Amino acid sequence: MQDIDIADLKRITEVIFQKYRYDFRNYAMSSFKRRVLRILELKKLNVDGLIKKLTDNPGFIYEFLDELTVNVTEMFRDPGFWRILREEIIPGIMLNHKQFKIWHAGCSSGEEVVSMAILLKEMGIHQDVTIIASDLDTNIIERAKAATYSLKSMELNEKNYIRFQGTKSLKDYYKEENGNAAFDKNLLMNVSFRKHDLVMGEVFNKFDLILCRNVMIYFNQTLQNEVLKKFHESLFRYGYLAIGSKESLIWCDYASRFIVVNNEEKVYKKIKD
Amino acid sequence: MNKFNLDNSYKAVVIGGSAGSFQGMIKILSQLPKNFPLPIIMALHRLKHVRHGFVEALSLKSVSPVTEPYDKESIKKGGIYLAPANYHMSVELGNYFAMSTEEMVNNSRPAIDITLGTCAYVYKDKLIGILLSGANKDGALGMKHISERGGLTIVQEPSECMIDTMPKAALAVTKIDHVLKVDQIVEFFKELDKQYK
Ligand SMILES: C[S@@+](CC[C@H](N)C(=O)[O-])C[C@H]1O[C@@H](n2cnc3c(N)ncnc32)[C@H](O)[C@@H]1O
């Protein structure tokens, strides 16, 4: 396998920034490098070849983004987190708002969104919630809209659902179609999917709860700090932000405007404008 | 006497292990010299969806506590770190950790190759890599990277391993400086510690 150095990575991120206005210059180095190496291998290219293709072939950027982003996800990932949502966070929101808004930032293929819809259904408040699910990667958004997953992946999803202690069986929410689990489209009734780039994109709405789990791990600290600022602006005061179980905000400037609501499952609450 | 011909230039120790490595790991951690001067970075195969228990079990026996670091947490001298469940753990230039949820590598997440490979990139010849018992070939490539960048490589003596696939795979693909039993690895740590006193 070929190796690439920091200068190569810089050349690649510069081309993408100049030509397409995506900014990967502050992505975490080691995972970004692995993704680029993976693309070079997959497309049988060297760095010069990749840069040429990015320069000459505008359509290639979507394929590139799809391979570059890490889309691995699960339903009810970290079941303990989903229990806390059901038992503490969402009841907390409902004390003040009967109707509220959730943003899944970096929703990938939508497993997290379907999980949320199921949770809300089981709480009997599905119709009261507006959900926006966004990602940088347009291909993955199409997959999320379809809410159809391989039966193989359902094994893990079912296990997580059981540990989440849902009131039904996950099977009640999908039908088997051509070796896939096709989820009931009604679950996504209140969800609007949109393409949105957390790095270059503007703040576009205000929310009671933002989930951005396992997305900022791909950013360096500078970028984490910038994106946290946008989340802060996108939350109502006393709104909640949930990040991945191995992420932390403590090194961000804006962390002082939040309090930790649950340290184990990494849920924060905005307390200051 | 300096049996292993060590000096005090090393910056980190990275350890990989899988099936059958737990007892060895416990022995090493429980007999570690007090205030051992280098960070010890462990990538051990573990159940993907059990977040709790493993680090506590290691900590219980270890001379100093073992933690599962957060994304972007700085690496401290003397810190003992374990790759968390269901994340790959990399070390970045600037001496901090980075987590990722990329696809499994060698059927594993955390993958030993990723932790070893990124350590090799960052610490170059200032790294000691140790590979213990295990049932697949994860870690072999990582050991190769360590060796190629001038680091010191050690595998557990295959005859002592519960499952010897992992150390044997490393021996097959790269130069290994020492093939040691766990007791000798314990001695190795003591000797290494002396270089820094
Ligand atoms: C590992 S997935 C996280 C999925 C889910 N939240 C979870 O925790 O399982 C990371 C997602 O972040 C998206 N992403 C990466 N950079 C982004 C950016 N700048 N803006 C929006 N989404 C981004 C990727 O496309 C990918 O789908």
Short mmCIF file of C-alpha atoms and ligand atoms in Angstrom, two decimals:
data_model
loop_
_atom_site.label_atom_id
_atom_site.label_comp_id
_atom_site.label_asym_id
_atom_site.label_seq_id
_atom_site.Cartn_x
_atom_site.Cartn_y
_atom_site.Cartn_z
CA MET A 1 0.00 0.00 0.00
CA GLN A 2 1.26 3.49 -0.81
CA ASP A 3 1.88 6.05 1.89
CA ILE A 4 1.10 9.74 1.73
CA ASP A 5 2.46 12.61 3.76
CA ILE A 6 1.02 15.77 5.25
CA ALA A 7 1.93 17.81 2.19
CA ASP A 8 -0.13 15.45 -0.02
CA LEU A 9 -3.10 15.75 2.32
CA LYS A 10 -2.77 19.54 2.25
CA ARG A 11 -2.79 19.56 -1.56
CA ILE A 12 -5.94 17.45 -1.61
CA THR A 13 -7.81 19.53 0.98
CA GLU A 14 -6.78 22.76 -0.80
CA VAL A 15 -8.17 21.60 -4.17
CA ILE A 16 -11.42 20.56 -2.56
CA PHE A 17 -11.71 23.81 -0.68
CA GLN A 18 -10.89 26.05 -3.64
CA LYS A 19 -13.05 24.22 -6.14
CA TYR A 20 -15.96 22.82 -4.14
CA ARG A 21 -16.04 24.80 -0.89
CA TYR A 22 -15.85 21.83 1.41
CA ASP A 23 -13.31 22.37 4.14
CA PHE A 24 -11.48 19.29 5.38
CA ARG A 25 -8.42 21.27 6.41
CA ASN A 26 -9.26 20.89 10.08
CA TYR A 27 -10.28 17.25 10.06
CA ALA A 28 -8.44 14.93 12.45
CA MET A 29 -5.32 13.78 10.64
CA SER A 30 -5.07 10.07 11.20
CA SER A 31 -8.59 9.08 10.23
CA PHE A 32 -8.63 11.55 7.31
CA LYS A 33 -5.41 10.05 6.01
CA ARG A 34 -6.81 6.52 6.26
CA ARG A 35 -9.89 7.58 4.31
CA VAL A 36 -7.81 9.16 1.56
CA LEU A 37 -5.58 6.08 1.34
CA ARG A 38 -8.68 3.95 1.11
CA ILE A 39 -10.00 6.02 -1.80
CA LEU A 40 -6.66 5.86 -3.60
CA GLU A 41 -6.68 2.10 -3.24
CA LEU A 42 -10.34 1.73 -4.25
CA LYS A 43 -10.03 3.95 -7.32
CA LYS A 44 -6.53 2.73 -8.18
CA LEU A 45 -5.11 6.25 -8.13
CA ASN A 46 -2.05 8.01 -6.80
CA VAL A 47 -2.22 11.47 -5.22
CA ASP A 48 -1.60 13.30 -8.50
CA GLY A 49 -4.24 11.18 -10.20
CA LEU A 50 -6.73 11.97 -7.46
CA ILE A 51 -6.05 15.69 -7.67
CA LYS A 52 -6.44 15.60 -11.44
CA LYS A 53 -9.72 13.76 -11.15
CA LEU A 54 -11.02 16.23 -8.57
CA THR A 55 -9.96 19.11 -10.77
CA ASP A 56 -11.25 17.82 -14.11
CA ASN A 57 -14.33 15.88 -13.15
CA PRO A 58 -16.81 17.85 -11.01
CA GLY A 59 -19.20 14.90 -10.69
CA PHE A 60 -16.54 12.89 -8.90
CA ILE A 61 -16.77 15.00 -5.74
CA TYR A 62 -19.98 13.26 -4.61
CA GLU A 63 -18.46 9.84 -4.95
CA PHE A 64 -15.38 11.15 -3.19
CA LEU A 65 -17.41 12.57 -0.28
CA ASP A 66 -19.35 9.36 0.05
CA GLU A 67 -16.15 7.35 0.43
CA LEU A 68 -14.39 9.94 2.54
CA THR A 69 -17.02 10.22 5.23
CA VAL A 70 -17.29 7.49 7.82
CA ASN A 71 -20.91 6.35 7.70
CA VAL A 72 -20.77 3.44 10.14
CA THR A 73 -23.76 3.65 12.46
CA GLU A 74 -26.28 1.53 14.41
CA MET A 75 -29.82 1.78 15.69
CA PHE A 76 -30.01 2.54 19.42
CA ARG A 77 -26.24 2.81 19.59
CA ASP A 78 -25.36 2.89 23.30
CA PRO A 79 -28.77 1.72 24.58
CA GLY A 80 -28.11 3.43 27.92
CA PHE A 81 -28.07 6.77 26.12
CA TRP A 82 -31.48 6.08 24.58
CA ARG A 83 -32.90 5.13 27.97
CA ILE A 84 -31.69 8.42 29.42
CA LEU A 85 -33.33 10.25 26.52
CA ARG A 86 -36.63 8.52 27.20
CA GLU A 87 -36.52 8.77 30.98
CA GLU A 88 -34.88 12.13 31.63
CA ILE A 89 -34.05 14.34 28.70
CA ILE A 90 -37.28 14.25 26.72
CA PRO A 91 -39.52 14.47 29.80
CA GLY A 92 -37.34 17.47 30.77
CA ILE A 93 -38.04 19.18 27.46
CA MET A 94 -41.76 18.43 27.74
CA LEU A 95 -42.01 20.28 31.04
CA ASN A 96 -41.68 23.48 29.02
CA HIS A 97 -42.70 22.61 25.48
CA LYS A 98 -45.45 20.26 24.40
CA GLN A 99 -44.16 20.50 20.86
CA PHE A 100 -40.47 20.55 20.18
CA LYS A 101 -37.72 20.22 17.59
CA ILE A 102 -34.83 17.79 17.25
CA TRP A 103 -31.81 18.00 14.94
CA HIS A 104 -29.77 14.96 13.99
CA ALA A 105 -26.53 16.51 12.75
CA GLY A 106 -24.51 13.94 10.82
CA CYS A 107 -27.39 11.46 10.56
CA SER A 108 -25.56 9.11 8.18
CA SER A 109 -27.85 6.33 6.86
CA GLY A 110 -30.54 7.30 9.36
CA GLU A 111 -30.45 4.53 11.95
CA GLU A 112 -30.31 7.15 14.66
CA VAL A 113 -33.32 8.97 13.19
CA VAL A 114 -35.43 5.82 12.96
CA SER A 115 -34.45 4.99 16.55
CA MET A 116 -35.64 8.41 17.66
CA ALA A 117 -38.93 8.03 15.79
CA ILE A 118 -39.52 4.67 17.47
CA LEU A 119 -38.71 6.11 20.88
CA LEU A 120 -41.13 9.00 20.33
CA LYS A 121 -43.85 6.64 19.06
CA GLU A 122 -43.48 4.50 22.16
CA MET A 123 -43.73 7.59 24.34
CA GLY A 124 -46.91 8.54 22.45
CA ILE A 125 -45.55 11.93 21.36
CA HIS A 126 -44.40 11.19 17.82
CA GLN A 127 -46.83 13.71 16.31
CA ASP A 128 -45.60 16.53 18.57
CA VAL A 129 -42.01 16.50 17.41
CA THR A 130 -40.40 18.02 14.33
CA ILE A 131 -37.15 16.39 13.29
CA ILE A 132 -34.47 17.66 10.96
CA ALA A 133 -31.83 15.16 9.90
CA SER A 134 -28.80 16.42 8.02
CA ASP A 135 -25.54 15.18 6.61
CA LEU A 136 -22.79 16.37 4.32
CA ASP A 137 -22.98 13.28 2.17
CA THR A 138 -25.91 13.37 -0.28
CA ASN A 139 -25.72 9.66 -1.15
CA ILE A 140 -26.09 8.71 2.48
CA ILE A 141 -29.09 11.02 2.87
CA GLU A 142 -30.87 9.10 0.12
CA ARG A 143 -30.17 5.90 2.04
CA ALA A 144 -31.52 7.50 5.19
CA LYS A 145 -34.76 8.49 3.42
CA ALA A 146 -35.26 4.89 2.31
CA ALA A 147 -34.88 3.62 5.93
CA THR A 148 -34.08 0.17 4.58
CA TYR A 149 -31.27 -1.80 6.15
CA SER A 150 -29.68 -5.17 5.53
CA LEU A 151 -31.08 -7.98 7.63
CA LYS A 152 -27.55 -8.76 8.70
CA SER A 153 -27.23 -5.38 10.38
CA MET A 154 -30.56 -5.95 12.09
CA GLU A 155 -29.05 -8.51 14.43
CA LEU A 156 -27.10 -5.82 16.24
CA ASN A 157 -29.98 -3.33 15.98
CA GLU A 158 -32.33 -5.84 17.62
CA LYS A 159 -29.86 -6.47 20.43
CA ASN A 160 -29.53 -2.76 21.06
CA TYR A 161 -33.31 -2.33 21.03
CA ILE A 162 -33.69 -5.08 23.63
CA ARG A 163 -31.12 -3.39 25.84
CA PHE A 164 -32.96 -0.12 25.33
CA GLN A 165 -36.01 -1.94 26.74
CA GLY A 166 -38.47 -0.75 24.12
CA THR A 167 -42.11 -1.63 24.64
CA LYS A 168 -42.41 -3.77 21.52
CA SER A 169 -40.26 -5.87 19.27
CA LEU A 170 -38.18 -4.08 16.66
CA LYS A 171 -39.75 -6.46 14.12
CA ASP A 172 -43.06 -4.64 14.61
CA TYR A 173 -41.59 -1.61 12.85
CA TYR A 174 -40.28 -3.15 9.64
CA LYS A 175 -41.14 -5.59 6.87
CA GLU A 176 -38.70 -7.94 5.22
CA GLU A 177 -38.21 -7.08 1.56
CA ASN A 178 -35.57 -8.69 -0.68
CA GLY A 179 -33.28 -9.55 2.20
CA ASN A 180 -33.67 -6.11 3.74
CA ALA A 181 -35.55 -4.66 6.67
CA ALA A 182 -37.77 -1.89 5.28
CA PHE A 183 -38.96 0.36 8.09
CA ASP A 184 -42.48 1.75 8.20
CA LYS A 185 -42.39 5.08 6.32
CA ASN A 186 -44.84 6.61 8.78
CA LEU A 187 -41.99 6.70 11.26
CA LEU A 188 -40.34 9.37 9.12
CA MET A 189 -43.51 11.42 8.73
CA ASN A 190 -42.19 14.38 10.73
CA VAL A 191 -38.63 14.16 9.52
CA SER A 192 -37.16 16.46 6.91
CA PHE A 193 -33.83 15.45 5.52
CA ARG A 194 -31.45 18.04 4.23
CA LYS A 195 -27.94 18.37 3.04
CA HIS A 196 -25.98 20.49 5.48
CA ASP A 197 -22.28 20.99 6.07
CA LEU A 198 -21.47 21.62 9.72
CA VAL A 199 -18.20 23.30 8.80
CA MET A 200 -19.23 25.67 6.00
CA GLY A 201 -22.98 25.80 6.62
CA GLU A 202 -24.90 28.53 8.40
CA VAL A 203 -27.03 28.19 11.50
CA PHE A 204 -30.53 27.62 10.11
CA ASN A 205 -32.96 26.98 12.95
CA LYS A 206 -33.35 26.62 16.70
CA PHE A 207 -33.80 23.32 18.49
CA ASP A 208 -34.64 21.81 21.85
CA LEU A 209 -32.36 18.84 21.33
CA ILE A 210 -29.40 18.29 19.02
CA LEU A 211 -27.79 14.90 18.51
CA CYS A 212 -24.34 15.06 16.99
CA ARG A 213 -22.86 11.73 17.90
CA ASN A 214 -19.59 10.44 16.52
CA VAL A 215 -19.24 13.25 14.03
CA MET A 216 -16.95 15.72 15.78
CA ILE A 217 -14.42 12.94 16.45
CA TYR A 218 -13.43 13.47 12.81
CA PHE A 219 -12.58 17.12 13.52
CA ASN A 220 -9.53 18.58 15.24
CA GLN A 221 -10.00 20.70 18.36
CA THR A 222 -10.09 24.00 16.49
CA LEU A 223 -12.94 22.80 14.35
CA GLN A 224 -14.74 21.15 17.27
CA ASN A 225 -14.73 24.50 18.96
CA GLU A 226 -16.16 26.28 15.91
CA VAL A 227 -18.89 23.72 15.41
CA LEU A 228 -19.81 23.79 19.10
CA LYS A 229 -20.33 27.52 18.70
CA LYS A 230 -22.86 26.83 15.94
CA PHE A 231 -24.65 24.25 18.05
CA HIS A 232 -24.80 26.74 20.88
CA GLU A 233 -26.46 29.23 18.55
CA SER A 234 -28.83 26.55 17.24
CA LEU A 235 -30.15 25.66 20.69
CA PHE A 236 -32.84 27.36 22.71
CA ARG A 237 -31.65 28.24 26.16
CA TYR A 238 -31.93 25.07 28.28
CA GLY A 239 -31.82 22.98 25.11
CA TYR A 240 -29.78 19.77 25.08
CA LEU A 241 -26.79 18.59 23.08
CA ALA A 242 -25.84 14.90 22.92
CA ILE A 243 -22.45 13.76 21.64
CA GLY A 244 -20.80 10.34 21.36
CA SER A 245 -19.84 8.40 24.46
CA LYS A 246 -16.11 8.93 23.91
CA GLU A 247 -16.31 12.60 22.97
CA SER A 248 -15.83 15.50 25.30
CA LEU A 249 -16.46 19.23 25.20
CA ILE A 250 -14.24 20.21 28.11
CA TRP A 251 -11.48 21.62 25.92
CA CYS A 252 -13.82 23.88 23.92
CA ASP A 253 -14.19 27.60 24.79
CA TYR A 254 -17.96 27.35 24.56
CA ALA A 255 -18.12 24.48 27.06
CA SER A 256 -18.61 27.04 29.85
CA ARG A 257 -22.02 27.89 28.42
CA PHE A 258 -23.19 24.33 28.94
CA ILE A 259 -23.58 22.09 31.94
CA VAL A 260 -23.16 18.34 31.94
CA VAL A 261 -26.52 16.65 32.43
CA ASN A 262 -25.25 13.11 32.06
CA ASN A 263 -21.53 12.48 31.96
CA GLU A 264 -21.72 8.79 31.24
CA GLU A 265 -23.85 9.28 28.12
CA LYS A 266 -22.48 12.71 27.27
CA VAL A 267 -25.56 14.89 27.35
CA TYR A 268 -25.08 18.62 27.84
CA LYS A 269 -27.50 21.46 28.45
CA LYS A 270 -27.12 25.03 27.27
CA ILE A 271 -27.42 27.34 30.25
CA LYS A 272 -26.02 30.63 28.95
CA ASP A 273 -26.51 32.58 25.73
CA MET B 1 23.44 -5.40 33.73
CA ASN B 2 21.33 -4.13 30.82
CA LYS B 3 20.12 -7.31 29.21
CA PHE B 4 17.89 -5.64 26.64
CA ASN B 5 20.34 -2.90 25.77
CA LEU B 6 17.85 -0.13 26.60
CA ASP B 7 18.28 3.60 27.02
CA ASN B 8 16.05 6.46 28.10
CA SER B 9 15.07 7.76 24.68
CA TYR B 10 11.70 6.01 24.45
CA LYS B 11 8.49 8.04 24.52
CA ALA B 12 5.77 5.38 24.70
CA VAL B 13 4.93 1.70 24.97
CA VAL B 14 2.07 0.29 22.91
CA ILE B 15 0.59 -3.14 23.57
CA GLY B 16 -1.76 -5.25 21.47
CA GLY B 17 -3.53 -8.39 22.56
CA SER B 18 -6.52 -10.57 21.90
CA ALA B 19 -7.76 -14.00 22.96
CA GLY B 20 -5.66 -15.25 25.86
CA SER B 21 -3.91 -11.95 26.52
CA PHE B 22 -5.90 -10.85 29.57
CA GLN B 23 -3.92 -12.82 32.19
CA GLY B 24 -0.61 -11.70 30.71
CA MET B 25 -1.76 -8.10 30.60
CA ILE B 26 -2.87 -8.28 34.25
CA LYS B 27 0.49 -9.70 35.25
CA ILE B 28 2.37 -6.94 33.45
CA LEU B 29 0.21 -4.17 34.90
CA SER B 30 0.29 -5.57 38.43
CA GLN B 31 4.08 -5.78 38.47
CA LEU B 32 4.77 -2.52 36.75
CA PRO B 33 7.38 -0.37 38.52
CA LYS B 34 5.78 2.44 40.56
CA ASN B 35 5.70 5.76 38.68
CA PHE B 36 6.65 4.10 35.44
CA PRO B 37 7.77 7.06 33.27
CA LEU B 38 6.18 6.33 29.88
CA PRO B 39 2.60 6.20 28.69
CA ILE B 40 1.33 2.66 28.12
CA ILE B 41 -1.20 2.50 25.30
CA MET B 42 -3.24 -0.70 24.99
CA ALA B 43 -5.41 -1.94 22.14
CA LEU B 44 -6.99 -5.19 23.25
CA HIS B 45 -9.75 -6.99 21.42
CA ARG B 46 -12.95 -6.87 23.40
CA LEU B 47 -16.67 -7.31 23.09
CA LYS B 48 -17.87 -4.53 20.84
CA HIS B 49 -20.99 -3.69 22.78
CA VAL B 50 -19.87 -4.01 26.34
CA ARG B 51 -18.63 -0.61 27.37
CA HIS B 52 -18.16 -1.41 31.05
CA GLY B 53 -16.16 -3.85 33.10
CA PHE B 54 -13.00 -4.33 31.11
CA VAL B 55 -11.13 -1.21 32.14
CA GLU B 56 -12.30 -1.71 35.72
CA ALA B 57 -10.95 -5.27 35.74
CA LEU B 58 -7.56 -4.11 34.47
CA SER B 59 -7.49 -1.16 36.89
CA LEU B 60 -8.20 -3.38 39.86
CA LYS B 61 -4.92 -5.22 39.44
CA SER B 62 -2.83 -2.48 37.91
CA VAL B 63 -0.24 -0.54 39.88
CA SER B 64 -1.83 2.69 38.64
CA PRO B 65 -5.30 3.23 37.22
CA VAL B 66 -6.16 2.39 33.61
CA THR B 67 -8.45 4.75 31.71
CA GLU B 68 -10.28 4.73 28.40
CA PRO B 69 -9.34 8.12 26.99
CA TYR B 70 -11.69 10.59 25.36
CA ASP B 71 -11.31 11.76 21.80
CA LYS B 72 -8.55 14.44 21.65
CA GLU B 73 -7.34 13.72 25.19
CA SER B 74 -3.62 14.43 25.68
CA ILE B 75 -1.29 11.55 26.37
CA LYS B 76 0.47 11.89 29.70
CA LYS B 77 3.71 10.37 30.90
CA GLY B 78 2.89 7.43 33.09
CA GLY B 79 -0.74 7.28 31.90
CA ILE B 80 -2.12 3.81 31.21
CA TYR B 81 -4.69 3.86 28.42
CA LEU B 82 -7.07 1.30 26.97
CA ALA B 83 -8.82 1.63 23.60
CA PRO B 84 -12.58 1.93 24.33
CA ALA B 85 -15.19 -0.53 23.08
CA ASN B 86 -16.43 -0.07 19.52
CA TYR B 87 -13.94 2.69 18.61
CA HIS B 88 -10.64 2.62 16.80
CA MET B 89 -8.04 4.53 18.76
CA SER B 90 -5.33 6.52 16.98
CA VAL B 91 -2.49 8.61 18.29
CA GLU B 92 -2.06 11.97 16.53
CA LEU B 93 0.96 14.21 15.98
CA GLY B 94 0.80 16.58 18.94
CA ASN B 95 0.58 13.60 21.29
CA TYR B 96 -3.13 13.10 21.82
CA PHE B 97 -5.71 10.41 21.11
CA ALA B 98 -8.35 10.43 18.39
CA MET B 99 -11.28 8.02 18.22
CA SER B 100 -13.07 6.84 15.11
CA THR B 101 -15.94 4.56 14.18
CA GLU B 102 -14.58 3.47 10.81
CA GLU B 103 -15.34 0.00 9.48
CA MET B 104 -13.83 -2.89 11.40
CA VAL B 105 -10.25 -3.78 10.51
CA ASN B 106 -9.34 -7.49 10.73
CA ASN B 107 -12.85 -8.00 12.06
CA SER B 108 -12.03 -5.79 15.01
CA ARG B 109 -12.91 -2.40 16.42
CA PRO B 110 -10.71 -1.38 18.17
CA ALA B 111 -8.15 -2.74 15.72
CA ILE B 112 -4.63 -3.25 17.00
CA ASP B 113 -3.13 -2.36 13.61
CA ILE B 114 -4.61 1.14 13.78
CA THR B 115 -3.31 1.93 17.26
CA LEU B 116 0.11 0.42 16.58
CA GLY B 117 0.39 2.01 13.13
CA THR B 118 -0.45 5.52 14.30
CA CYS B 119 1.89 5.17 17.30
CA ALA B 120 4.67 4.14 14.91
CA TYR B 121 3.96 7.21 12.78
CA VAL B 122 4.06 9.60 15.73
CA TYR B 123 6.80 8.11 17.93
CA LYS B 124 9.03 6.60 15.22
CA ASP B 125 12.12 4.98 16.81
CA LYS B 126 11.07 6.19 20.25
CA LEU B 127 8.40 3.52 20.51
CA ILE B 128 8.27 0.05 22.03
CA GLY B 129 5.60 -2.26 20.58
CA ILE B 130 4.48 -5.44 22.34
CA LEU B 131 2.12 -8.04 20.88
CA LEU B 132 0.59 -10.70 23.13
CA SER B 133 -1.51 -13.84 22.64
CA GLY B 134 -4.32 -13.75 20.09
CA ALA B 135 -6.36 -15.70 17.57
CA ASN B 136 -6.12 -13.54 14.44
CA LYS B 137 -3.49 -11.59 12.55
CA ASP B 138 -4.48 -8.11 13.73
CA GLY B 139 -1.37 -6.35 15.01
CA ALA B 140 1.10 -8.01 12.63
CA LEU B 141 1.00 -5.11 10.18
CA GLY B 142 1.21 -2.62 13.03
CA MET B 143 4.33 -4.35 14.35
CA LYS B 144 5.79 -4.14 10.86
CA HIS B 145 5.21 -0.37 10.84
CA ILE B 146 6.88 -0.05 14.24
CA SER B 147 9.88 -2.02 13.09
CA GLU B 148 10.17 -0.11 9.82
CA ARG B 149 10.19 3.20 11.66
CA GLY B 150 12.97 1.99 13.94
CA GLY B 151 10.92 1.13 17.03
CA LEU B 152 11.63 -1.81 19.31
CA THR B 153 9.39 -4.87 18.81
CA ILE B 154 8.52 -7.62 21.26
CA VAL B 155 6.11 -10.54 20.93
CA GLN B 156 4.99 -12.98 23.56
CA GLU B 157 6.74 -16.36 23.27
CA PRO B 158 4.28 -18.36 21.09
CA SER B 159 4.69 -21.56 23.14
CA GLU B 160 3.40 -19.67 26.18
CA CYS B 161 0.39 -18.16 24.38
CA MET B 162 -3.07 -19.59 24.81
CA ILE B 163 -3.48 -18.89 21.08
CA ASP B 164 -0.29 -18.16 19.17
CA THR B 165 -1.70 -16.94 15.83
CA MET B 166 -1.09 -13.29 16.57
CA PRO B 167 2.57 -13.34 17.65
CA LYS B 168 3.35 -15.86 14.92
CA ALA B 169 1.76 -13.64 12.27
CA ALA B 170 3.97 -10.76 13.44
CA LEU B 171 7.08 -12.97 13.41
CA ALA B 172 6.23 -13.98 9.84
CA VAL B 173 5.96 -10.44 8.44
CA THR B 174 8.62 -8.42 10.23
CA LYS B 175 11.74 -8.32 12.32
CA ILE B 176 10.94 -8.87 15.98
CA ASP B 177 13.64 -7.81 18.42
CA HIS B 178 12.64 -9.97 21.37
CA VAL B 179 10.45 -13.04 21.80
CA LEU B 180 9.64 -13.10 25.51
CA LYS B 181 7.53 -14.85 28.11
CA VAL B 182 5.27 -12.63 30.20
CA ASP B 183 7.66 -12.89 33.16
CA GLN B 184 10.45 -11.63 30.96
CA ILE B 185 8.27 -8.78 29.72
CA VAL B 186 7.78 -7.85 33.39
CA GLU B 187 11.59 -7.82 33.76
CA PHE B 188 11.84 -5.76 30.60
CA PHE B 189 9.61 -3.06 32.11
CA LYS B 190 11.74 -3.00 35.27
CA GLU B 191 14.89 -2.55 33.28
CA LEU B 192 13.31 0.12 31.12
CA ASP B 193 12.17 1.95 34.25
CA LYS B 194 15.76 2.02 35.60
CA GLN B 195 16.95 3.91 32.53
CA TYR B 196 14.82 6.86 33.58
CA LYS B 197 15.82 7.02 37.23
C1 LIG C 1 -20.04 7.92 12.05
S1 LIG C 1 -21.36 8.81 11.31
C2 LIG C 1 -22.36 9.14 12.73
C3 LIG C 1 -23.72 8.50 12.66
C4 LIG C 1 -24.56 8.55 13.93
N1 LIG C 1 -24.73 9.90 14.42
C5 LIG C 1 -23.99 7.63 14.99
O1 LIG C 1 -23.48 8.09 16.00
O2 LIG C 1 -24.05 6.41 14.81
C6 LIG C 1 -20.63 10.36 10.92
C7 LIG C 1 -21.40 11.18 9.89
O3 LIG C 1 -20.96 12.55 9.92
C8 LIG C 1 -21.05 13.07 8.63
N2 LIG C 1 -20.21 14.26 8.50
C9 LIG C 1 -18.86 14.34 8.45
N3 LIG C 1 -18.46 15.61 8.27
C10 LIG C 1 -19.59 16.38 8.23
C11 LIG C 1 -19.83 17.77 8.07
N4 LIG C 1 -18.84 18.64 7.89
N5 LIG C 1 -21.12 18.19 8.05
C12 LIG C 1 -22.14 17.32 8.22
N6 LIG C 1 -21.97 15.99 8.38
C13 LIG C 1 -20.70 15.52 8.38
C14 LIG C 1 -20.62 11.91 7.75
O4 LIG C 1 -21.07 12.06 6.42
C15 LIG C 1 -21.22 10.70 8.47
O5 LIG C 1 -22.43 10.31 7.90
#
